[in-house]
Short mmCIF file of C-alpha atoms and ligand atoms in Angstrom, two decimals:
data_model
loop_
_atom_site.label_atom_id
_atom_site.label_comp_id
_atom_site.label_asym_id
_atom_site.label_seq_id
_atom_site.Cartn_x
_atom_site.Cartn_y
_atom_site.Cartn_z
CA MET R 366 0.08 0.16 -0.31
CA SER R 367 1.07 3.83 0.02
CA ALA R 368 0.79 6.09 2.06
CA ASN R 369 -0.48 8.71 -0.56
CA VAL R 370 -3.19 6.62 -1.30
CA VAL R 371 -6.00 6.61 1.72
CA VAL R 372 -8.75 3.90 1.19
CA GLU R 373 -12.14 3.45 3.54
CA THR R 374 -14.89 1.33 3.00
CA ARG R 375 -17.83 2.46 4.23
CA ASP R 376 -21.93 2.45 3.59
CA ARG R 377 -21.31 -0.04 1.01
CA VAL R 378 -18.54 2.59 -0.92
CA THR R 379 -15.26 3.29 -1.06
CA ARG R 380 -13.74 6.08 -0.69
CA ILE R 381 -10.46 6.17 -2.98
CA GLU R 382 -8.17 9.35 -1.87
CA ILE R 383 -5.43 10.74 -3.20
CA ALA R 384 -3.49 12.38 -0.93
CA ARG R 385 0.37 12.98 -1.95
CA ILE R 386 -0.66 17.07 -1.54
CA ASP R 387 2.59 18.12 -1.66
CA LYS R 388 2.76 17.17 -5.24
CA LYS R 389 -0.14 17.84 -6.23
CA ASN R 390 -0.94 14.45 -5.97
CA ALA R 391 1.17 13.34 -8.73
CA LEU R 392 0.74 9.65 -8.89
CA THR R 393 3.74 7.83 -8.33
CA LEU R 394 3.90 3.62 -9.45
CA GLU R 395 3.45 3.10 -5.81
CA MET R 396 0.07 4.89 -5.75
CA TYR R 397 -1.30 3.31 -9.27
CA GLY R 398 -0.31 -0.08 -7.60
CA ALA R 399 -2.61 1.43 -4.41
CA ILE R 400 -5.12 2.02 -5.97
CA GLY R 401 -5.39 -0.85 -8.45
CA VAL R 402 -5.30 -2.62 -5.18
CA ALA R 403 -7.98 -0.94 -3.68
CA LEU R 404 -10.28 -1.04 -6.79
CA SER R 405 -9.74 -5.08 -7.05
CA ALA R 406 -10.58 -5.24 -3.86
CA ALA R 407 -13.94 -3.07 -3.89
CA GLU R 408 -15.09 -5.33 -7.08
CA ALA R 409 -14.11 -8.17 -5.29
CA ASP R 410 -15.89 -7.70 -2.16
CA PRO R 411 -19.89 -8.41 -2.31
CA GLN R 412 -20.37 -6.27 0.21
CA VAL R 413 -19.04 -2.99 -1.98
CA ARG R 414 -21.46 -1.53 -4.35
CA ALA R 415 -20.15 2.05 -6.06
CA MET R 416 -16.40 3.37 -5.48
CA LEU R 417 -15.52 7.03 -5.08
CA ILE R 418 -12.16 9.12 -6.08
CA HIS R 419 -11.23 12.07 -4.99
CA GLY R 420 -8.30 14.54 -3.72
CA LYS R 421 -8.07 17.79 -2.57
CA PRO R 422 -11.18 19.87 -3.10
CA ASP R 423 -8.82 22.46 -4.32
CA CYS R 424 -6.02 19.72 -5.97
CA PHE R 425 -7.78 16.41 -7.62
CA CYS R 426 -4.18 14.89 -9.52
CA SER R 427 -1.77 16.71 -11.48
CA GLY R 428 -0.97 13.68 -13.24
CA ASN R 429 1.69 11.20 -13.30
CA ASP R 430 4.62 12.31 -11.47
CA LEU R 431 6.62 13.39 -13.90
CA LYS R 432 10.10 12.20 -12.01
CA ASP R 433 8.98 8.65 -12.79
CA PHE R 434 8.54 9.11 -16.25
CA LEU R 435 12.16 10.51 -15.74
CA GLU R 436 14.26 8.23 -13.95
CA ARG R 437 11.72 4.82 -13.99
CA PRO R 438 9.62 4.59 -17.59
CA PRO R 439 7.63 1.50 -18.33
CA HIS R 440 9.55 -0.47 -20.02
CA GLY R 441 7.54 -3.85 -21.04
CA GLU R 442 3.30 -3.82 -21.40
CA ARG R 443 2.88 -4.74 -17.55
CA SER R 444 3.56 -2.00 -15.00
CA SER R 445 1.29 -0.72 -12.05
CA THR R 446 0.23 2.03 -14.46
CA PHE R 447 -0.91 0.32 -17.31
CA ASP R 448 -2.52 -2.31 -15.03
CA PHE R 449 -4.74 0.61 -13.40
CA LEU R 450 -5.43 1.79 -17.09
CA HIS R 451 -6.87 -1.85 -17.97
CA LEU R 452 -8.20 -1.78 -14.31
CA ILE R 453 -10.32 1.48 -14.70
CA ALA R 454 -11.58 0.45 -17.82
CA ASP R 455 -13.18 -2.42 -16.82
CA LEU R 456 -14.71 -2.20 -13.49
CA LYS R 457 -18.13 -3.65 -13.33
CA LYS R 458 -19.24 -1.36 -10.17
CA PRO R 459 -19.81 1.98 -10.75
CA LEU R 460 -17.00 4.59 -10.38
CA VAL R 461 -17.79 8.01 -9.05
CA ALA R 462 -15.19 11.02 -9.10
CA ALA R 463 -15.41 14.65 -7.23
CA VAL R 464 -12.91 16.50 -9.08
CA GLY R 465 -11.97 19.85 -7.79
CA GLY R 466 -8.72 22.39 -8.56
CA ALA R 467 -5.65 20.35 -10.97
CA ALA R 468 -6.90 17.31 -13.01
CA VAL R 469 -3.44 16.82 -15.46
CA GLY R 470 -2.79 14.33 -17.58
CA ILE R 471 -4.32 10.92 -16.20
CA GLY R 472 -5.69 13.41 -13.79
CA THR R 473 -8.68 13.78 -16.59
CA THR R 474 -8.20 10.80 -18.45
CA MET R 475 -9.17 8.64 -16.00
CA LEU R 476 -12.63 10.84 -15.49
CA LEU R 477 -13.41 9.32 -19.31
CA HIS R 478 -13.95 5.70 -17.30
CA CYS R 479 -15.69 7.04 -14.98
CA ASP R 480 -19.61 7.31 -14.17
CA LEU R 481 -20.59 9.86 -12.15
CA VAL R 482 -17.80 13.48 -12.66
CA TYR R 483 -18.43 16.29 -9.95
CA ALA R 484 -16.68 19.18 -10.72
CA ALA R 485 -16.02 22.33 -8.31
CA PRO R 486 -16.34 25.53 -10.21
CA ASN R 487 -12.10 25.66 -9.62
CA ALA R 488 -11.50 22.52 -11.57
CA ARG R 489 -8.23 23.03 -14.45
CA PHE R 490 -8.34 19.99 -16.78
CA GLN R 491 -5.61 19.61 -19.45
CA LEU R 492 -4.02 16.74 -21.52
CA PRO R 493 -0.84 18.23 -21.56
CA PHE R 494 0.33 14.69 -23.53
CA VAL R 495 1.56 16.85 -27.22
CA PRO R 496 3.48 19.62 -24.68
CA LEU R 497 5.16 16.54 -23.46
CA GLY R 498 6.28 15.56 -26.47
CA LEU R 499 3.85 12.66 -25.33
CA VAL R 500 0.61 11.08 -26.90
CA PRO R 501 -2.88 10.30 -25.03
CA GLU R 502 -3.21 7.69 -22.72
CA ALA R 503 -6.10 5.16 -21.30
CA GLY R 504 -7.60 4.80 -24.13
CA SER R 505 -8.22 9.01 -24.40
CA SER R 506 -7.56 9.25 -28.24
CA LEU R 507 -11.00 7.00 -28.46
CA LEU R 508 -13.09 7.91 -25.80
CA LEU R 509 -12.78 11.53 -25.97
CA PRO R 510 -13.04 12.10 -29.59
CA ALA R 511 -16.17 9.51 -29.25
CA ILE R 512 -17.90 11.65 -26.11
CA ALA R 513 -16.83 15.06 -27.40
CA GLY R 514 -16.93 15.30 -30.96
CA TYR R 515 -13.79 14.57 -33.17
CA GLN R 516 -13.08 18.80 -33.20
CA ARG R 517 -13.31 19.39 -29.09
CA ALA R 518 -11.33 16.05 -28.40
CA ALA R 519 -8.31 17.33 -31.28
CA GLU R 520 -8.63 20.99 -29.58
CA LEU R 521 -8.30 19.68 -26.04
CA LEU R 522 -5.62 16.85 -26.98
CA LEU R 523 -3.25 18.37 -29.59
CA LEU R 524 -3.09 21.48 -27.96
CA GLY R 525 -3.33 20.66 -24.71
CA GLN R 526 -4.11 24.07 -22.99
CA PRO R 527 -5.89 23.94 -19.36
CA PHE R 528 -9.38 23.98 -19.32
CA GLY R 529 -12.48 24.67 -17.08
CA ALA R 530 -15.41 22.64 -15.42
CA ASP R 531 -17.70 24.62 -17.59
CA LYS R 532 -15.85 23.20 -21.14
CA GLY R 533 -15.59 20.02 -19.05
CA PHE R 534 -19.02 20.13 -18.74
CA ALA R 535 -19.75 20.75 -22.74
CA ALA R 536 -17.18 17.96 -23.83
CA GLY R 537 -19.67 15.89 -22.07
CA PHE R 538 -17.47 14.00 -19.46
CA VAL R 539 -18.39 16.49 -16.81
CA THR R 540 -21.76 15.20 -15.12
CA GLU R 541 -22.58 18.28 -13.24
CA ILE R 542 -20.61 21.68 -11.83
CA VAL R 543 -21.06 21.82 -7.97
CA PRO R 544 -20.19 24.52 -5.66
CA GLU R 545 -16.54 23.64 -3.85
CA ALA R 546 -17.89 23.50 -0.36
CA ASP R 547 -20.70 20.74 -1.46
CA LEU R 548 -18.16 18.64 -3.85
CA LEU R 549 -17.17 15.61 -1.87
CA GLU R 550 -20.44 15.29 0.17
CA ARG R 551 -22.16 15.98 -3.26
CA ALA R 552 -20.53 12.53 -4.91
CA ARG R 553 -20.56 10.63 -1.93
CA GLY R 554 -24.31 11.38 -1.90
CA ALA R 555 -24.35 10.29 -5.65
CA ALA R 556 -22.27 6.58 -4.36
CA LEU R 557 -24.48 6.16 -1.72
CA ALA R 558 -27.96 6.27 -4.23
CA LEU R 559 -25.83 3.99 -6.53
CA ALA R 560 -25.39 1.67 -3.59
CA ALA R 561 -28.65 1.76 -2.85
CA LEU R 562 -30.21 0.04 -6.00
CA PRO R 563 -30.31 -2.94 -6.63
CA PRO R 564 -26.89 -3.89 -7.52
CA ALA R 565 -27.14 -6.26 -10.08
CA SER R 566 -29.40 -4.15 -12.48
CA VAL R 567 -26.58 -1.53 -11.68
CA ARG R 568 -23.42 -3.64 -12.83
CA LEU R 569 -25.66 -4.38 -16.04
CA THR R 570 -26.66 -1.33 -16.77
CA LYS R 571 -23.07 -0.71 -16.67
CA GLN R 572 -22.27 -3.26 -18.92
CA LEU R 573 -24.90 -2.28 -21.22
CA MET R 574 -23.64 1.39 -21.58
CA LYS R 575 -19.81 -0.17 -22.11
CA SER R 576 -20.06 -3.30 -24.11
CA HIS R 577 -19.54 -2.55 -27.57
CA HIS R 578 -16.75 -0.71 -26.53
CA ALA R 579 -14.91 -2.30 -24.47
CA ARG R 580 -12.66 -4.55 -26.69
CA ALA R 581 -11.48 -1.12 -28.37
CA VAL R 582 -10.37 0.81 -25.36
CA GLY R 583 -8.94 -2.34 -24.19
CA GLU R 584 -7.02 -1.94 -27.46
CA GLN R 585 -6.86 1.99 -27.75
CA ILE R 586 -4.71 1.73 -24.24
CA GLU R 587 -2.64 -1.08 -25.52
CA GLN R 588 -1.86 0.35 -28.65
CA GLU R 589 -1.26 3.96 -27.31
CA GLY R 590 0.86 2.71 -24.39
CA ARG R 591 3.30 1.49 -27.29
CA ALA R 592 3.82 4.86 -28.65
CA PHE R 593 3.85 6.49 -25.12
CA ARG R 594 6.56 3.74 -23.86
CA GLU R 595 8.45 5.06 -27.27
CA ARG R 596 7.99 8.65 -26.55
CA LEU R 597 8.69 8.58 -22.72
CA GLY R 598 12.85 8.16 -24.17
CA SER R 599 12.35 10.49 -27.11
CA PRO R 600 14.45 14.03 -26.62
CA GLU R 601 10.93 16.12 -26.99
CA ALA R 602 9.90 14.24 -23.81
CA LYS R 603 12.95 14.38 -21.54
CA GLU R 604 13.20 18.40 -22.70
CA ALA R 605 9.67 19.25 -21.81
CA MET R 606 9.81 17.36 -18.33
CA THR R 607 13.68 18.96 -17.38
CA ALA R 608 11.64 22.04 -18.28
CA PHE R 609 9.63 21.43 -15.88
CA PHE R 610 11.65 20.99 -13.39
CA GLU R 611 13.48 23.48 -13.92
CA LYS R 612 11.12 26.03 -14.26
CA ARG R 613 11.11 27.38 -17.25
CA LYS R 614 9.37 27.27 -20.87
CA PRO R 615 10.51 24.15 -23.21
CA ASP R 616 12.90 24.76 -26.25
CA PHE R 617 11.17 22.55 -29.01
CA SER R 618 13.52 24.62 -31.68
CA LYS R 619 15.66 22.09 -32.44
CA PHE R 620 13.89 18.95 -32.96
CA SER R 621 12.91 18.08 -36.84
N1 LIG X 941 4.85 14.82 -10.92
C1 LIG X 941 6.04 15.54 -10.01
N2 LIG X 941 5.70 16.92 -9.53
C2 LIG X 941 5.02 17.89 -9.98
C3 LIG X 941 4.40 17.07 -10.24
C4 LIG X 941 3.98 16.13 -11.38
N3 LIG X 941 3.17 15.52 -12.02
N4 LIG X 941 2.89 18.25 -10.75
C5 LIG X 941 3.55 18.99 -9.56
N5 LIG X 941 4.85 18.77 -9.11
C6 LIG X 941 5.85 19.35 -8.12
C7 LIG X 941 6.37 20.74 -8.36
O1 LIG X 941 7.20 19.77 -9.16
C8 LIG X 941 6.37 21.27 -7.08
O2 LIG X 941 7.43 20.71 -6.67
P1 LIG X 941 8.37 21.38 -5.58
O3 LIG X 941 7.62 21.88 -4.25
O4 LIG X 941 9.25 20.44 -4.98
O5 LIG X 941 9.17 22.31 -6.64
C9 LIG X 941 4.93 20.92 -6.96
O6 LIG X 941 4.21 20.04 -6.59
C10 LIG X 941 3.97 21.60 -6.10
O7 LIG X 941 3.79 22.15 -7.97
P2 LIG X 941 3.55 23.68 -8.86
O8 LIG X 941 3.85 24.07 -10.28
O9 LIG X 941 4.62 24.86 -7.70
O10 LIG X 941 2.02 23.80 -8.21
P3 LIG X 941 0.92 25.19 -8.99
O11 LIG X 941 0.14 25.03 -8.23
O12 LIG X 941 2.25 26.09 -9.70
O13 LIG X 941 0.54 24.14 -10.80
C11 LIG X 941 -0.26 21.99 -11.43
C12 LIG X 941 -0.03 23.00 -9.96
C13 LIG X 941 -0.47 20.85 -11.15
C14 LIG X 941 -0.95 23.12 -12.91
C15 LIG X 941 1.33 22.69 -11.96
O14 LIG X 941 2.18 21.81 -11.05
C16 LIG X 941 1.69 21.68 -13.44
O15 LIG X 941 1.47 21.77 -14.59
N6 LIG X 941 2.00 20.03 -13.11
C17 LIG X 941 2.46 19.13 -14.16
C18 LIG X 941 1.21 18.48 -14.47
C19 LIG X 941 1.72 17.71 -15.37
O16 LIG X 941 2.80 17.46 -16.59
N7 LIG X 941 1.60 16.16 -15.23
C20 LIG X 941 1.88 15.06 -16.47
C21 LIG X 941 0.77 15.19 -17.28
S1 LIG X 941 1.05 13.18 -18.25
#
């Protein structure tokens, strides 16, 4: 387990809190592992009927830890990160997210797999894969165009600039915009409402909504993963990430 992930099961809801606020809730390999263990345990526990993921009201998740990308990049198809991506894509029980503040990279793409996403007006989404010299992950290159339409997805994935809760709602992956003070309560209320419903019916309905593209999403995660691993070793990605830690603008002028 990881000290930076808090897991609690109460009233048939497993709550997963991303808790590494000094690094803006950036996810390390250990944290992906811990979240994966929590999701698997919740799926397997007949007492659990819904899951809830959240960070702090002013910071959901700043994405993959960029130091891990530089120092411990995934080499093969198996890593706690890729296991997490497949797990979240294949969940049978419903997953609710409460998002306030930064939701960068996987902090946004994991939401495309959630069933209900509550966002505070301070939410600041970003898909900065291209500016980082990378490519999209978590099936987002398939799911975002499907949810938002191609041009909206292209703006978010190609330019990779931050955007707010309104745009997330217009893109179609935010269920509702909720005041920051009510965010966690509202999301927990939704998880409790799901947990009170006939469980088999909830699971079947989710499966019916997702089954027609489940295989394609799994394949897209694999395809993106191959390109992502290759890009992580590229001079462009190294320049982008080193510039982040050196608190300067990256210089891509020398690349062709
Ligand atoms: N990986 C590793 N460390 C990160 C991080 C990440 N993804 N995001 C933030 N941090 C660290 C910063 O290096 C800084 O550490 P320090 O205090 O030791 O210098 C600390 O968290 C605070 O970050 P800071 O950038 O000062 O906070 P901010 O409020 O000004 O900005 C973000 C918040 C999330 C907008 C900004 O940190 C950011 O853009 N992070 C990178 C996001 C990213 O590219 N993720 C990968 C997507 S694939």
